[in-house]
Tab-separated table of C-alpha atoms in Angstrom:
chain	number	residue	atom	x	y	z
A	529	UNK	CA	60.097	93.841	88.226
A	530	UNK	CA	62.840	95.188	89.788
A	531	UNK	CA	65.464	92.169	89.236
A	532	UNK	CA	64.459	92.078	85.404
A	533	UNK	CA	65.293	96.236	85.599
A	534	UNK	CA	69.002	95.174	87.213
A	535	UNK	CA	69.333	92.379	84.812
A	536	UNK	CA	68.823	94.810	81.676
A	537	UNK	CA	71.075	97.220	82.612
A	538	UNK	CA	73.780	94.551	83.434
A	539	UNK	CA	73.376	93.236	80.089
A	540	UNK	CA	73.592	96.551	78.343
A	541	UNK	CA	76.734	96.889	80.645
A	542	UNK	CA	78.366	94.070	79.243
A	543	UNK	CA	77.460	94.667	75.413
A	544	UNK	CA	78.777	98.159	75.787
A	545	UNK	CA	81.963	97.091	77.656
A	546	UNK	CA	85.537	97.333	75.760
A	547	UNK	CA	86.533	93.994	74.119
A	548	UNK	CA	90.330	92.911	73.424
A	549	UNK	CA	92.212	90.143	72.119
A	550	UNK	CA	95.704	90.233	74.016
A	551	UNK	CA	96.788	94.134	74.060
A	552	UNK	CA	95.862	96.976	75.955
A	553	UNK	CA	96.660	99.106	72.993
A	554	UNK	CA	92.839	98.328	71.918
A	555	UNK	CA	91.623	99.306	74.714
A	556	UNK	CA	90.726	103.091	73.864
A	557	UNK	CA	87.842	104.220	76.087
A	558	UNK	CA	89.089	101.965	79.520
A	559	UNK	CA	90.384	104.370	81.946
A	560	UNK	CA	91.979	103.352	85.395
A	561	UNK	CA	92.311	105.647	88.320
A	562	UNK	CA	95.414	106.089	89.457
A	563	UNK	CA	95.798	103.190	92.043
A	564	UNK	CA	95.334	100.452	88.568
A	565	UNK	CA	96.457	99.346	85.847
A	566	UNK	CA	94.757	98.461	82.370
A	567	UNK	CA	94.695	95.296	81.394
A	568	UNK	CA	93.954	92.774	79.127
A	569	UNK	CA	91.951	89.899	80.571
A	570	UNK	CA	89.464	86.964	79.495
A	571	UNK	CA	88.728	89.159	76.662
A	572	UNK	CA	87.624	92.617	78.136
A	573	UNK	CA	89.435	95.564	79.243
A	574	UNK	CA	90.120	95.800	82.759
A	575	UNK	CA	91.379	97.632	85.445
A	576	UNK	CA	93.483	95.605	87.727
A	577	UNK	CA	95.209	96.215	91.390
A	578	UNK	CA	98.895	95.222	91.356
A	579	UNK	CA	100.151	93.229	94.581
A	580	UNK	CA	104.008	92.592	95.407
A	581	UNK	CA	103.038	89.113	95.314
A	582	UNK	CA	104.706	87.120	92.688
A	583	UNK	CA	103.142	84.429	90.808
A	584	UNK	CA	104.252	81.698	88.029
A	585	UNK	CA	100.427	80.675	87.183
A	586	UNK	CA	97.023	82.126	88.181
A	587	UNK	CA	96.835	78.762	90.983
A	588	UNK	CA	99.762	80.527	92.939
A	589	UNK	CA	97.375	83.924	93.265
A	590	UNK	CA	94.905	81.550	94.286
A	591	UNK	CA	96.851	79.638	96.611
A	592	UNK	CA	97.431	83.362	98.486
A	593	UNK	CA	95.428	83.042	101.928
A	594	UNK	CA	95.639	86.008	103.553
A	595	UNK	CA	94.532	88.333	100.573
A	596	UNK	CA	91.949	89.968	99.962
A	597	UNK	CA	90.413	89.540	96.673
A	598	UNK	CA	87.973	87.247	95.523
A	599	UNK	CA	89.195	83.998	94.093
A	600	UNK	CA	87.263	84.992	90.808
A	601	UNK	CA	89.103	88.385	90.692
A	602	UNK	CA	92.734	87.012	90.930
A	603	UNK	CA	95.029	87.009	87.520
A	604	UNK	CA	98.446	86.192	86.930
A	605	UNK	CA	99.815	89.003	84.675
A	606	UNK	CA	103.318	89.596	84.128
A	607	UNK	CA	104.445	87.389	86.998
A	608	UNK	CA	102.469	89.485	89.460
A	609	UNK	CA	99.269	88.619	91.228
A	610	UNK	CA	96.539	90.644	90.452
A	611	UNK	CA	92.885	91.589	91.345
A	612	UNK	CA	90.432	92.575	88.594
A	613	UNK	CA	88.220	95.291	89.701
A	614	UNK	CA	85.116	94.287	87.712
């Protein structure tokens, strides 16, 4: 009973969640704290860590070895790796 509970409220988590196309001028009701930055990515508005860790394609963030931030958190945004913080 209790995973079904966790699995409702992640759902109603994601259907209330800010949606974008490709600016973060939609996203209105995101707010970072003060160590991020908002971002557009795969759709939703997110907060994201910068690194000084430049990057051509999302495969050089995920070539980085000694980082750390999940694999499926890593973005290439403005030439600078990233890490979502979903």
């Amino acid at each position: 009973m209790k995973a079904v509970a966790v699995l409702l409220v992640c759902l109603i988590g994601y259907v209330y969640s800010e949606s974008c196309t490709n600016s973060v001028s939609e996203c209105q009701h995101t707010s970072c704290d003060s160590s991020s930055e908002l971002h557009c990515v795969d759709g939703l508005c997110t907060c994201t860590t910068p690194t000084n860790m430049a990057c051509r394609t999302q495969q050089d963030c995920l070539n980085i070895a000694d980082w750390d931030c999940p694999a499926n958190r890593r973005h290439c945004i403005d030439n600078v790796c990233r890490c979502s913080r979903f």
